[in-house]
Tab-separated table of C-alpha atoms in Angstrom:
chain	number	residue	atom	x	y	z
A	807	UNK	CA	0.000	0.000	0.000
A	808	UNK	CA	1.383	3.171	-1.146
A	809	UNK	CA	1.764	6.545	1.344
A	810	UNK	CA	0.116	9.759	1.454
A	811	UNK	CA	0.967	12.869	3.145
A	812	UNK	CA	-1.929	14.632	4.972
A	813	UNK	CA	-2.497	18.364	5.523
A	814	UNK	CA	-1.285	18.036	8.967
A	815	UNK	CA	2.200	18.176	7.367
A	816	UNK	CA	4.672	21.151	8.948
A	817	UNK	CA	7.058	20.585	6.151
A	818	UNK	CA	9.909	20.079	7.639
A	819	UNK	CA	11.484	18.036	4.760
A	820	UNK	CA	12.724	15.081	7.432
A	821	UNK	CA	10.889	12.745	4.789
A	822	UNK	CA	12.462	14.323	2.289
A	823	UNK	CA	15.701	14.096	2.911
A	824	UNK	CA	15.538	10.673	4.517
A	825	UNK	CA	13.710	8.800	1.668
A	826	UNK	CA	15.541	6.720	-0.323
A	827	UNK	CA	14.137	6.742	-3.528
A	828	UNK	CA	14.137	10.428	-3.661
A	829	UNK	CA	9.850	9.935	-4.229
A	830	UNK	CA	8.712	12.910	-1.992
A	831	UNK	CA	8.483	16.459	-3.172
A	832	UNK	CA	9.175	19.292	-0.863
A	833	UNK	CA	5.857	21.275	-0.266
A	834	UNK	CA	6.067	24.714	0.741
A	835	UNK	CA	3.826	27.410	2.809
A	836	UNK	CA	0.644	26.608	0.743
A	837	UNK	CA	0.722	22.757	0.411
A	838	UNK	CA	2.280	19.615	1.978
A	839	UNK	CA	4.939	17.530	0.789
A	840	UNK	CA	3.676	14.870	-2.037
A	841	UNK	CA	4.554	11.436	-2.054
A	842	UNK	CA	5.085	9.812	-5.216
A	843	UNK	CA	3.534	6.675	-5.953
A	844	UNK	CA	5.449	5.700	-8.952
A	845	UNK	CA	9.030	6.018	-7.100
A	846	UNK	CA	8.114	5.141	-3.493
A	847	UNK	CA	8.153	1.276	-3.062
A	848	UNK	CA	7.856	1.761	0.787
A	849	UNK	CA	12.011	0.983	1.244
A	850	UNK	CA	10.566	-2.609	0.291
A	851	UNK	CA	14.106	-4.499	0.217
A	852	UNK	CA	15.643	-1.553	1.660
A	853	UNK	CA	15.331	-1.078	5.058
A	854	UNK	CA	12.408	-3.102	7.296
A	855	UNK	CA	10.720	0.023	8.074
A	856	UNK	CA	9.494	2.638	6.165
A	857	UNK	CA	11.828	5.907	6.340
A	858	UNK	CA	9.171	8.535	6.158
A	859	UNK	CA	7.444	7.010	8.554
A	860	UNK	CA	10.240	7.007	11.019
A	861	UNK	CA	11.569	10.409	10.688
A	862	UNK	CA	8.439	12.460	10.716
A	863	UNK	CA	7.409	14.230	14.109
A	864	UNK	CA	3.651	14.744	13.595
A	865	UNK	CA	3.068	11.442	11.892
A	866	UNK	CA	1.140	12.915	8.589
A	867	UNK	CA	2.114	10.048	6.692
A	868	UNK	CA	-0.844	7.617	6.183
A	869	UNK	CA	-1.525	4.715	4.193
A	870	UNK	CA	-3.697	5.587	1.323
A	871	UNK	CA	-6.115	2.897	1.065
A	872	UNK	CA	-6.407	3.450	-2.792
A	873	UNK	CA	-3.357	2.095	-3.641
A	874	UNK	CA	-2.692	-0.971	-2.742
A	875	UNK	CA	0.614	-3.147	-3.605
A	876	UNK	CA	1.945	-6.544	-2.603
A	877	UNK	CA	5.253	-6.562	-1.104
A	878	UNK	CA	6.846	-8.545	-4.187
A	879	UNK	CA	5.573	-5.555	-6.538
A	880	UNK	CA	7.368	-2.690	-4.428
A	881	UNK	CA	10.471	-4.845	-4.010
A	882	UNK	CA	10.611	-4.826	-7.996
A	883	UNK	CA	9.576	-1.344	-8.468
A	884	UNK	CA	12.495	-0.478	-6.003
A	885	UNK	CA	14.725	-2.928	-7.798
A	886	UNK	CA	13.419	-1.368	-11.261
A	887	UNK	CA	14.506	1.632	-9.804
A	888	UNK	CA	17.743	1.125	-8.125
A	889	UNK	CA	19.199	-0.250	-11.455
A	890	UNK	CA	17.797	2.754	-13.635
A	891	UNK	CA	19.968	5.149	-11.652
A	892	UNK	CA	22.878	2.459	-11.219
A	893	UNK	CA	22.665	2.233	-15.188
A	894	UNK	CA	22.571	5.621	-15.916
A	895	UNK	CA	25.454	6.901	-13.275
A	896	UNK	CA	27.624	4.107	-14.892
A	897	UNK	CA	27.034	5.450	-18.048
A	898	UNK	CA	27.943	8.904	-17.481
A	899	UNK	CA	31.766	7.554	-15.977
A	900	UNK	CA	32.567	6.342	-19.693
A	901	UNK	CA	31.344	10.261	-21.255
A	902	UNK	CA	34.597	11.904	-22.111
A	903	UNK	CA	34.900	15.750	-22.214
């Protein structure tokens, strides 16, 4: 099940910052932070807990009950992921300038 951020949120970035996947956008003084479903695969494979989760001090990080995942399809999406960016950083060391 995929994460939401609720209005509660005090932006403080924590989740930000500590996430993993880079999947949360920074709100700022008119809106929370966003979560996004696409990236986030809920450190699946990562770490046992969620990171968000952890860090944030007013807990306004929820499940959101319309999006719903099995733990085998965010440990691929994380794995899908991982080796994009692996694939493209190692790509970049053989550019010459």
């Amino acid at each position: 099940m995929a994460y939401m951020i609720t209005e509660q949120c005090i932006n403080c970035y924590a989740c930000c910052e500590d996430c993993p996947m880079n999947a949360i956008t920074a709100g700022d003084y008119y809106k929370s932070s966003k979560i996004n479903p696409m990236l986030c695969n809920e450190c699946e494979g990562i770490f046992e807990f969620q990171a968000c989760l952890e860090v944030c001090p007013i807990n306004a990080i929820v499940p959101n009950p319309v999006l719903i995942e099995t733990k085998y399809d965010l440990y691929k999406k994380g794995k899908n992921i991982s080796e994009k960016i692996f694939h493209y950083n190692d790509s970049r060391k053989n550019i010459e300038v």
